[in-house]
CSV table of C-alpha atoms and ligand atoms in Angstrom, one decimal:
chain,number,residue,atom,x,y,z
A,1,MET,CA,34.2,-7.1,-54.3
A,2,PHE,CA,38.3,-7.3,-52.8
A,3,GLU,CA,38.8,-3.4,-54.3
A,4,GLU,CA,35.9,-2.8,-51.5
A,5,ARG,CA,37.6,-4.5,-48.4
A,6,ARG,CA,40.9,-3.3,-48.7
A,7,LYS,CA,38.9,0.5,-48.8
A,8,LYS,CA,37.6,-0.5,-45.5
A,9,LEU,CA,41.3,-1.7,-44.6
A,10,ILE,CA,42.1,1.5,-45.6
A,11,GLY,CA,39.2,3.6,-43.6
A,12,SER,CA,40.3,1.4,-40.3
A,13,LEU,CA,44.1,2.4,-41.5
A,14,ASN,CA,43.2,6.0,-41.6
A,15,ALA,CA,41.8,6.1,-38.3
A,16,GLU,CA,44.8,4.8,-36.7
A,17,SER,CA,47.0,7.2,-37.8
A,18,ASN,CA,48.1,9.8,-40.0
A,19,SER,CA,50.7,8.2,-42.0
A,20,CYS,CA,51.2,4.3,-42.3
A,21,ALA,CA,51.5,1.2,-44.5
A,22,ALA,CA,50.2,-2.3,-44.2
A,23,ILE,CA,51.8,-5.2,-44.7
A,24,PHE,CA,50.1,-8.8,-45.2
A,25,VAL,CA,51.9,-12.1,-46.2
A,26,SER,CA,50.5,-15.2,-48.1
A,27,ASN,CA,51.0,-18.2,-46.8
A,28,ARG,CA,53.3,-21.2,-48.3
A,29,GLU,CA,53.7,-24.3,-49.9
A,30,LEU,CA,54.1,-27.0,-47.2
A,31,ILE,CA,56.4,-29.9,-48.4
A,32,ARG,CA,54.4,-33.4,-47.7
A,33,ASN,CA,57.6,-35.4,-49.1
A,34,SER,CA,60.4,-34.8,-51.4
A,35,ASP,CA,59.1,-32.9,-54.7
A,36,VAL,CA,55.8,-32.9,-53.0
A,37,LEU,CA,53.7,-30.6,-51.5
A,38,HIS,CA,50.1,-30.7,-48.7
A,39,LYS,CA,47.3,-29.1,-50.6
A,40,PHE,CA,47.9,-25.1,-50.4
A,41,ARG,CA,45.2,-22.7,-49.0
A,42,GLN,CA,45.6,-18.7,-49.0
A,43,GLU,CA,46.0,-17.4,-45.7
A,44,SER,CA,42.6,-16.2,-44.7
A,45,ASN,CA,43.2,-12.2,-44.0
A,46,PHE,CA,45.7,-12.2,-47.3
A,47,TYR,CA,42.6,-13.7,-49.5
A,48,TYR,CA,40.4,-11.5,-47.7
A,49,LEU,CA,42.0,-8.5,-48.7
A,50,SER,CA,43.7,-10.0,-52.6
A,51,GLY,CA,41.8,-12.6,-53.8
A,52,PHE,CA,44.7,-13.8,-54.6
A,53,ASP,CA,45.9,-17.4,-54.0
A,54,GLU,CA,49.5,-17.9,-54.9
A,55,PRO,CA,52.0,-19.4,-52.7
A,56,ASP,CA,54.6,-16.6,-51.8
A,57,SER,CA,53.3,-13.2,-52.3
A,58,ILE,CA,53.3,-9.8,-49.7
A,59,ILE,CA,50.5,-7.1,-50.4
A,60,LEU,CA,51.2,-4.1,-49.3
A,61,ILE,CA,48.4,-1.3,-48.6
A,62,ARG,CA,49.7,3.2,-48.5
A,63,PRO,CA,46.7,4.8,-47.7
A,64,ASN,CA,47.0,7.7,-49.7
A,65,HIS,CA,49.9,7.3,-51.7
A,66,THR,CA,49.4,7.0,-55.6
A,67,ASP,CA,50.5,3.5,-55.5
A,68,GLU,CA,48.5,2.6,-52.6
A,69,TYR,CA,47.8,-0.3,-53.4
A,70,ILE,CA,50.8,-2.4,-54.1
A,71,MET,CA,52.2,-6.8,-55.0
A,72,PHE,CA,55.0,-8.5,-54.3
A,73,VAL,CA,54.4,-12.6,-56.4
A,74,ARG,CA,56.1,-14.7,-58.3
A,75,PRO,CA,57.3,-13.4,-61.4
A,76,HIS,CA,56.0,-15.3,-64.4
A,77,ASP,CA,58.4,-18.9,-65.6
A,78,PRO,CA,57.6,-21.0,-68.5
A,79,GLU,CA,58.9,-23.7,-66.9
A,80,MET,CA,57.2,-24.3,-64.2
A,81,ALA,CA,54.2,-22.8,-65.7
A,82,ILE,CA,54.6,-26.5,-68.1
A,83,TRP,CA,55.1,-28.7,-64.5
A,84,VAL,CA,52.3,-27.3,-62.2
A,85,GLY,CA,50.6,-24.5,-64.5
A,86,PRO,CA,51.0,-20.3,-65.1
A,87,ARG,CA,51.2,-17.9,-62.4
A,88,ALA,CA,49.5,-14.9,-62.6
A,89,GLY,CA,53.0,-12.6,-63.0
A,90,ILE,CA,54.4,-9.3,-62.6
A,91,ASP,CA,51.8,-8.3,-65.5
A,92,GLY,CA,49.1,-10.8,-64.4
A,93,VAL,CA,48.6,-8.7,-60.9
A,94,GLN,CA,48.1,-5.3,-62.3
A,95,GLU,CA,45.1,-6.0,-65.2
A,96,SER,CA,43.2,-8.6,-62.4
A,97,TYR,CA,44.0,-8.7,-58.8
A,98,GLY,CA,44.2,-4.4,-58.7
A,99,ALA,CA,47.8,-3.6,-58.2
A,100,ASN,CA,49.0,-0.5,-58.9
A,101,ALA,CA,52.4,-1.7,-58.7
A,102,ALA,CA,53.7,-5.1,-58.6
A,103,PHE,CA,57.1,-6.4,-58.2
A,104,PRO,CA,58.8,-9.9,-57.9
A,105,ILE,CA,58.7,-10.9,-54.4
A,106,HIS,CA,62.6,-11.9,-54.0
A,107,THR,CA,62.9,-7.9,-54.3
A,108,PHE,CA,61.2,-7.3,-51.6
A,109,VAL,CA,64.0,-7.1,-49.4
A,110,GLU,CA,65.4,-4.3,-51.2
A,111,LYS,CA,61.9,-2.3,-51.8
A,112,ILE,CA,61.4,-1.5,-48.8
A,113,ASN,CA,63.6,0.7,-48.2
A,114,GLU,CA,62.2,3.1,-51.0
A,115,LEU,CA,58.0,1.6,-50.0
A,116,LEU,CA,58.4,2.8,-46.7
A,117,SER,CA,61.0,5.6,-46.0
A,118,GLU,CA,58.1,8.3,-45.2
A,119,VAL,CA,55.8,6.4,-43.7
A,120,ASP,CA,55.3,6.3,-39.5
A,121,ASP,CA,53.1,3.4,-38.7
A,122,ILE,CA,54.2,0.2,-40.0
A,123,PHE,CA,51.3,-1.8,-39.6
A,124,TYR,CA,52.7,-5.7,-40.0
A,125,GLY,CA,51.9,-8.7,-37.5
A,126,ILE,CA,55.2,-10.6,-36.0
A,127,GLY,CA,54.3,-14.6,-36.5
A,128,SER,CA,52.2,-13.7,-39.8
A,129,ASP,CA,56.0,-15.5,-41.2
A,130,GLN,CA,59.4,-15.9,-39.7
A,131,GLU,CA,61.2,-15.0,-43.3
A,132,ILE,CA,59.5,-11.7,-43.6
A,133,ASP,CA,59.4,-10.7,-39.9
A,134,GLY,CA,63.4,-11.1,-40.0
A,135,ILE,CA,63.1,-8.7,-43.1
A,136,ILE,CA,60.9,-6.5,-41.1
A,137,THR,CA,62.8,-6.6,-37.7
A,138,ASN,CA,66.0,-6.1,-39.8
A,139,TYR,CA,64.8,-3.0,-41.7
A,140,LEU,CA,63.2,-0.5,-39.0
A,141,SER,CA,65.9,-1.2,-36.6
A,142,ALA,CA,68.5,-0.4,-39.7
A,143,ARG,CA,65.8,2.8,-39.9
A,144,GLN,CA,65.9,3.4,-36.1
A,145,LYS,CA,69.8,3.5,-36.0
A,146,ASN,CA,69.5,5.7,-39.1
A,147,SER,CA,67.4,8.2,-37.7
A,148,HIS,CA,70.3,9.2,-35.7
A,149,ARG,CA,71.8,10.4,-38.8
A,150,GLY,CA,69.4,12.2,-39.9
A,151,GLN,CA,66.8,10.2,-41.7
A,152,LYS,CA,63.4,9.7,-41.1
A,153,GLY,CA,62.6,7.2,-38.1
A,154,PHE,CA,59.8,5.1,-37.3
A,155,SER,CA,56.6,5.9,-34.5
A,156,SER,CA,55.2,2.4,-33.8
A,157,LEU,CA,55.1,-0.9,-35.3
A,158,ARG,CA,51.4,-2.1,-34.8
A,159,ASP,CA,49.2,-5.6,-35.7
A,160,PRO,CA,47.4,-4.9,-39.1
A,161,ARG,CA,45.3,-8.3,-38.3
A,162,PRO,CA,42.4,-7.0,-35.7
A,163,LEU,CA,41.7,-5.0,-38.2
A,164,VAL,CA,41.0,-7.0,-40.6
A,165,GLU,CA,39.2,-9.2,-38.9
A,166,ASN,CA,36.8,-6.0,-37.2
A,167,LEU,CA,35.6,-5.7,-40.9
A,168,ARG,CA,35.9,-9.7,-41.1
A,169,MET,CA,33.6,-10.5,-37.9
A,170,PHE,CA,30.5,-8.7,-39.9
A,171,LYS,CA,29.7,-10.5,-43.3
A,172,SER,CA,28.5,-8.5,-46.1
A,173,ASP,CA,25.8,-10.3,-49.0
A,174,ASP,CA,27.7,-11.8,-51.0
A,175,GLU,CA,30.1,-13.5,-47.7
A,176,ILE,CA,26.8,-14.8,-46.7
A,177,LYS,CA,25.4,-15.9,-50.2
A,178,ALA,CA,28.8,-17.9,-50.1
A,179,LEU,CA,28.2,-19.5,-46.7
A,180,LYS,CA,24.8,-20.5,-47.7
A,181,GLU,CA,26.2,-22.1,-50.6
A,182,ALA,CA,28.8,-23.9,-48.4
A,183,ILE,CA,25.6,-24.8,-45.9
A,184,HIS,CA,23.7,-25.7,-48.7
A,185,ILE,CA,26.4,-28.2,-50.4
A,186,THR,CA,26.7,-30.1,-46.5
A,187,ASP,CA,23.2,-30.4,-46.8
A,188,LYS,CA,23.4,-32.6,-49.6
A,189,GLY,CA,26.5,-34.0,-48.5
A,190,PHE,CA,24.7,-34.7,-45.1
A,191,GLN,CA,22.2,-36.8,-47.0
A,192,VAL,CA,24.2,-39.0,-48.9
A,193,ALA,CA,26.3,-39.9,-46.0
A,194,GLN,CA,22.8,-40.3,-43.8
A,195,SER,CA,21.3,-42.6,-46.7
A,196,LEU,CA,24.7,-44.7,-47.7
A,197,THR,CA,24.8,-45.5,-43.4
A,198,LYS,CA,24.8,-49.2,-42.1
A,199,PRO,CA,26.7,-51.1,-40.2
A,200,GLY,CA,30.2,-52.9,-41.8
A,201,LEU,CA,31.0,-49.3,-43.7
A,202,TYR,CA,33.7,-48.6,-42.6
A,203,GLU,CA,34.3,-44.5,-41.4
A,204,PHE,CA,36.3,-43.2,-44.5
A,205,GLN,CA,33.8,-45.2,-46.9
A,206,ILE,CA,30.9,-42.3,-45.5
A,207,GLN,CA,33.8,-39.2,-45.4
A,208,ALA,CA,34.5,-40.6,-49.3
A,209,ALA,CA,30.5,-40.6,-50.1
A,210,LEU,CA,30.0,-37.3,-47.9
A,211,GLU,CA,32.8,-35.1,-49.4
A,212,SER,CA,32.1,-36.2,-53.0
A,213,GLU,CA,28.9,-34.8,-52.8
A,214,PHE,CA,30.7,-31.4,-51.5
A,215,ARG,CA,33.4,-32.0,-54.6
A,216,LYS,CA,30.0,-32.8,-56.9
A,217,LEU,CA,28.6,-29.7,-56.3
A,218,GLY,CA,31.3,-27.4,-56.1
A,219,SER,CA,32.8,-27.2,-53.4
A,220,VAL,CA,36.6,-27.6,-53.8
A,221,ARG,CA,37.8,-28.3,-50.5
A,222,ASN,CA,36.6,-29.0,-46.4
A,223,GLY,CA,36.8,-26.0,-44.6
A,224,TYR,CA,38.2,-28.4,-42.0
A,225,PRO,CA,39.0,-32.2,-41.9
A,226,SER,CA,35.8,-34.5,-41.6
A,227,ILE,CA,35.1,-35.8,-38.5
A,228,VAL,CA,33.6,-39.0,-38.5
A,229,ALA,CA,33.5,-40.6,-35.2
A,230,SER,CA,31.5,-44.0,-35.0
A,231,GLY,CA,30.5,-45.9,-31.0
A,232,HIS,CA,32.7,-44.5,-28.6
A,233,ASN,CA,34.8,-42.2,-31.4
A,234,SER,CA,32.2,-39.8,-30.5
A,235,CYS,CA,33.1,-38.9,-27.5
A,236,ILE,CA,36.6,-37.8,-29.0
A,237,LEU,CA,35.9,-34.1,-30.0
A,238,HIS,CA,38.6,-33.6,-32.9
A,239,TYR,CA,38.2,-37.4,-33.9
A,240,THR,CA,39.9,-37.6,-37.7
A,241,THR,CA,41.4,-41.1,-37.8
A,242,ASN,CA,38.3,-42.3,-39.7
A,243,ARG,CA,39.2,-45.4,-39.7
A,244,GLU,CA,36.5,-47.8,-37.6
A,245,LYS,CA,34.3,-50.0,-38.9
A,246,LEU,CA,30.2,-49.4,-37.8
A,247,LYS,CA,28.7,-51.2,-35.6
A,248,ASP,CA,24.8,-52.0,-35.3
A,249,GLY,CA,24.1,-50.1,-32.1
A,250,ASP,CA,26.7,-47.9,-32.4
A,251,LEU,CA,25.6,-43.8,-33.2
A,252,LEU,CA,28.0,-41.9,-35.8
A,253,LEU,CA,28.7,-38.2,-35.5
A,254,ILE,CA,30.0,-36.6,-38.4
A,255,ASP,CA,30.6,-32.8,-38.1
A,256,ALA,CA,31.5,-31.4,-41.3
A,257,GLY,CA,32.0,-28.4,-43.6
A,258,ALA,CA,31.7,-28.0,-46.9
A,259,GLU,CA,34.4,-24.7,-48.7
A,260,TYR,CA,33.1,-22.6,-50.9
A,261,ASP,CA,34.3,-19.5,-51.6
A,262,TYR,CA,36.2,-19.2,-48.9
A,263,PHE,CA,33.5,-19.8,-47.0
A,264,THR,CA,33.1,-22.8,-44.9
A,265,ALA,CA,30.1,-24.1,-42.8
A,266,ASP,CA,30.2,-26.7,-39.9
A,267,ILE,CA,27.5,-28.7,-39.0
A,268,THR,CA,27.2,-31.7,-37.0
A,269,ARG,CA,24.6,-34.4,-36.7
A,270,THR,CA,24.6,-37.7,-34.7
A,271,TRP,CA,22.6,-40.6,-36.6
A,272,PRO,CA,21.9,-44.3,-35.8
A,273,ILE,CA,23.8,-46.9,-37.9
A,274,ASN,CA,21.0,-49.4,-38.1
A,275,GLY,CA,18.6,-46.6,-39.0
A,276,HIS,CA,17.5,-46.8,-35.6
A,277,PHE,CA,18.2,-44.8,-31.4
A,278,SER,CA,17.9,-47.2,-28.7
A,279,ALA,CA,15.7,-45.4,-25.8
A,280,PRO,CA,19.2,-44.2,-23.7
A,281,GLN,CA,20.5,-43.1,-27.3
A,282,ARG,CA,17.4,-41.4,-28.4
A,283,TYR,CA,17.1,-39.9,-24.5
A,284,ILE,CA,20.4,-38.1,-24.8
A,285,HIS,CA,19.9,-37.1,-28.4
A,286,ASP,CA,16.6,-35.1,-27.9
A,287,ILE,CA,18.4,-33.5,-24.3
A,288,VAL,CA,21.4,-32.0,-26.3
A,289,LEU,CA,18.3,-30.8,-29.3
A,290,GLU,CA,16.0,-29.4,-26.7
A,291,ALA,CA,19.3,-27.7,-25.2
A,292,GLN,CA,20.8,-26.9,-28.8
A,293,GLN,CA,17.4,-25.4,-29.9
A,294,THR,CA,17.3,-23.1,-26.5
A,295,GLY,CA,20.3,-21.6,-27.3
A,296,ILE,CA,19.4,-20.9,-30.9
A,297,GLN,CA,16.3,-19.2,-29.5
A,298,LEU,CA,18.3,-16.7,-27.3
A,299,ALA,CA,20.0,-15.3,-30.3
A,300,LYS,CA,19.5,-11.5,-31.5
A,301,PRO,CA,21.2,-8.2,-31.6
A,302,GLY,CA,22.1,-7.5,-27.8
A,303,ALA,CA,22.0,-11.0,-26.6
A,304,THR,CA,26.2,-12.5,-26.1
A,305,LEU,CA,27.6,-16.2,-26.4
A,306,ASP,CA,27.7,-17.0,-22.9
A,307,GLU,CA,24.1,-16.0,-22.6
A,308,ILE,CA,23.2,-18.7,-25.4
A,309,HIS,CA,25.7,-20.5,-23.7
A,310,TYR,CA,24.0,-20.6,-20.4
A,311,GLY,CA,20.8,-21.7,-22.1
A,312,VAL,CA,22.4,-24.4,-23.6
A,313,LEU,CA,23.9,-25.5,-19.9
A,314,GLY,CA,20.3,-25.2,-17.9
A,315,VAL,CA,19.1,-27.2,-20.4
A,316,LEU,CA,22.1,-30.2,-20.7
A,317,VAL,CA,22.6,-30.5,-16.4
A,318,ARG,CA,18.7,-31.0,-16.3
A,319,GLY,CA,19.3,-34.0,-18.7
A,320,LEU,CA,22.1,-34.7,-16.6
A,321,ILE,CA,20.0,-34.9,-13.6
A,322,GLU,CA,17.3,-37.0,-15.2
A,323,SER,CA,19.2,-39.5,-16.5
A,324,ASN,CA,21.2,-40.1,-13.1
A,325,ILE,CA,24.2,-38.7,-14.4
A,326,LEU,CA,24.8,-35.8,-11.7
A,327,SER,CA,22.6,-34.9,-8.9
A,328,GLY,CA,22.0,-31.3,-7.1
A,329,ALA,CA,20.4,-28.2,-7.8
A,330,ILE,CA,20.8,-26.8,-11.9
A,331,ASP,CA,22.1,-23.6,-10.3
A,332,GLU,CA,24.9,-25.4,-8.3
A,333,LEU,CA,26.1,-27.8,-10.3
A,334,ILE,CA,27.0,-25.1,-13.1
A,335,GLU,CA,28.5,-22.9,-11.0
A,336,LYS,CA,31.1,-25.6,-10.1
A,337,ARG,CA,31.6,-26.4,-13.6
A,338,GLU,CA,30.2,-30.5,-12.6
A,339,TYR,CA,28.8,-31.2,-16.2
A,340,GLN,CA,32.4,-30.3,-17.5
A,341,GLU,CA,33.3,-34.1,-17.7
A,342,PHE,CA,30.4,-34.7,-20.0
A,343,TYR,CA,30.2,-30.8,-21.3
A,344,MET,CA,33.9,-29.7,-22.3
A,345,HIS,CA,33.9,-27.3,-24.8
A,346,SER,CA,31.9,-24.1,-25.4
A,347,THR,CA,29.1,-23.6,-27.1
A,348,SER,CA,29.7,-21.6,-29.9
A,349,HIS,CA,32.6,-20.2,-31.8
A,350,TRP,CA,32.9,-17.1,-34.5
A,351,LEU,CA,32.1,-19.2,-38.5
A,352,GLY,CA,33.2,-17.5,-41.9
A,353,MET,CA,36.9,-18.3,-44.1
A,354,ASP,CA,37.9,-20.2,-41.1
A,355,VAL,CA,35.7,-23.0,-39.0
A,356,HIS,CA,37.0,-21.5,-36.0
A,357,ASP,CA,36.7,-17.5,-37.3
A,358,VAL,CA,38.6,-14.2,-36.4
A,359,GLY,CA,37.2,-11.6,-33.8
A,360,ASP,CA,37.5,-11.3,-30.5
A,361,TYR,CA,34.8,-13.1,-27.5
A,362,ARG,CA,35.1,-10.6,-25.2
A,363,ASN,CA,36.5,-6.9,-24.5
A,364,GLN,CA,38.2,-5.9,-21.6
A,365,LYS,CA,36.5,-9.6,-19.6
A,366,LYS,CA,32.8,-8.3,-21.3
A,367,ALA,CA,31.4,-10.7,-23.6
A,368,ILE,CA,30.7,-9.0,-27.0
A,369,THR,CA,27.9,-7.9,-28.0
A,370,LEU,CA,25.6,-9.8,-31.2
A,371,GLU,CA,25.4,-7.6,-33.6
A,372,GLU,CA,23.5,-8.3,-36.9
A,373,GLY,CA,26.1,-9.9,-39.8
A,374,MET,CA,27.6,-11.8,-37.2
A,375,CYS,CA,28.0,-15.7,-37.9
A,376,PHE,CA,29.1,-18.1,-35.6
A,377,THR,CA,27.2,-22.1,-34.5
A,378,VAL,CA,25.1,-22.8,-31.5
A,379,GLU,CA,26.8,-26.6,-30.9
A,380,PRO,CA,25.7,-27.9,-27.8
A,381,GLY,CA,27.2,-32.0,-27.1
A,382,LEU,CA,27.2,-34.9,-24.0
A,383,TYR,CA,29.9,-37.0,-24.2
A,384,LEU,CA,29.1,-39.7,-22.3
A,385,SER,CA,32.7,-41.9,-22.1
A,386,ALA,CA,32.5,-45.2,-22.5
A,387,GLU,CA,35.4,-45.7,-19.2
A,388,ASN,CA,33.4,-43.4,-16.9
A,389,HIS,CA,31.5,-45.6,-14.4
A,390,LYS,CA,29.7,-42.9,-13.1
A,391,ILE,CA,27.7,-43.1,-15.8
A,392,SER,CA,25.3,-46.1,-15.4
A,393,GLU,CA,25.9,-49.0,-18.3
A,394,GLU,CA,22.7,-47.9,-21.0
A,395,PHE,CA,24.8,-44.3,-21.4
A,396,ARG,CA,28.2,-45.4,-21.9
A,397,GLY,CA,29.9,-44.3,-24.5
A,398,ILE,CA,27.4,-42.0,-26.3
A,399,GLY,CA,29.0,-38.9,-27.8
A,400,ILE,CA,26.2,-36.7,-29.5
A,401,ARG,CA,26.8,-33.2,-30.8
A,402,ILE,CA,24.1,-31.1,-32.8
A,403,GLU,CA,25.5,-28.1,-34.4
A,404,ASP,CA,23.7,-25.6,-36.7
A,405,ASN,CA,25.2,-22.2,-37.8
A,406,ILE,CA,23.3,-18.8,-36.8
A,407,LEU,CA,23.4,-15.4,-38.4
A,408,ILE,CA,22.3,-12.6,-36.5
A,409,THR,CA,19.7,-10.1,-38.7
A,410,ASN,CA,18.6,-7.3,-37.8
A,411,ASP,CA,15.8,-8.0,-35.4
A,412,GLY,CA,16.7,-11.7,-34.1
A,413,TYR,CA,18.6,-14.7,-36.1
A,414,VAL,CA,18.4,-17.0,-39.0
A,415,ASN,CA,19.9,-20.7,-39.0
A,416,LEU,CA,21.2,-21.1,-42.0
A,417,SER,CA,21.2,-24.7,-41.6
A,418,LYS,CA,18.1,-25.8,-40.2
A,419,ASN,CA,17.0,-27.5,-43.2
A,420,ILE,CA,19.1,-29.7,-42.3
A,421,PRO,CA,17.4,-32.6,-40.2
A,422,SER,CA,18.0,-32.9,-36.3
A,423,SER,CA,15.5,-34.8,-35.5
A,424,ALA,CA,15.3,-38.0,-34.2
A,425,GLU,CA,12.4,-39.5,-36.5
A,426,LYS,CA,13.7,-37.9,-39.2
A,427,LEU,CA,17.7,-39.1,-39.3
A,428,GLU,CA,15.6,-42.5,-38.4
A,429,GLU,CA,13.8,-42.3,-41.3
A,430,LEU,CA,17.1,-40.9,-43.7
A,431,VAL,CA,19.5,-43.4,-42.2
A,432,GLY,CA,19.8,-45.9,-44.8
A,433,SER,CA,16.9,-45.0,-47.5
A,434,ALA,CA,19.5,-45.5,-49.9
A,435,ILE,CA,20.1,-49.2,-49.4
A,436,ASN,CA,17.1,-50.5,-47.9
B,501,MN,MN1,32.4,-26.1,-34.8
């Protein structure tokens, strides 16, 4: 799979240049405190191309060379093997990760002189890593200076990331399989969270139950920090504090995704803590759900995320008018963005290895057209702040978002998360079912 991806990238590189090399840098370990590190996750482009999840590594891809794929990694270290575990090492990456040649990471600075000397165009994304940025720019300036003394200069420094990201936008069958598994695991986690929801528990306790199910089912980590937002916290878009007590009569919004094989789900549901939507909660919930279903049904090859967004806005704004939160004509309210106080984010983002996955949304201001293999979310919401006095009191403090994960097929779409219940009736049935 990784070799196939590298081959595709080489195809893209060959289309751009007759003589080039592309360099990608891994993530580094981050210190949490003293000798304790934050949990490491590999940089997605790097993992996409290498399948290698160690820090302090570099890959070098040189199309049309005998040693086409070169890795710089941490060498084997018997002492570190005792403390944190073995590394693949120089031999290991040639045996198991497809490297044609491999060198210790600390030799990168000297080795590039030799490995890049015949290459015209260097593909490296400035900003990938501060130290490597310095090494590359020093190398290129030296080379440019020496070109006056008869050595070969270089033609260009270009960013390889858009080339990889254009590949990542289209999910292969294996990638869709991983994404489906991530969504399946997330589904099970949501069921557990719903079944345990009751007043008096803390948000982080629901989070623990949700994520425990993720781990049990084979997800080693989340795709992003879980949002477990009760009551007025549901109006905070990226609330991850998760420390408040669940109150009778409030809603609970959970936005979470298990990661599986480096692909992440991204699901949101909102349900009543006591198992019964109040009339105003139910009203807003059903408007958001109708908006979401309307948006999803617009997904097909040739459509755009803008069209889905406008489909969603039509329903949301109609709901805001009917609940006397806004007044006026739908089109005019949309044009003037009067809804923005209550719906301040876009409806969709690409989904894949990253929760907000790579890929352009526009090409020269024109929205990208959907094509088979693209994955994205449809996640409308309404956030009726407790402090907003334009809103009649019964609706204040209600925040609802409903989010599913969509795959574009050759003739339409699949809602990959359609099994995760979103109807008010079904949610009411599930809430607290493990305790009652
Ligand atoms: Mn999302």
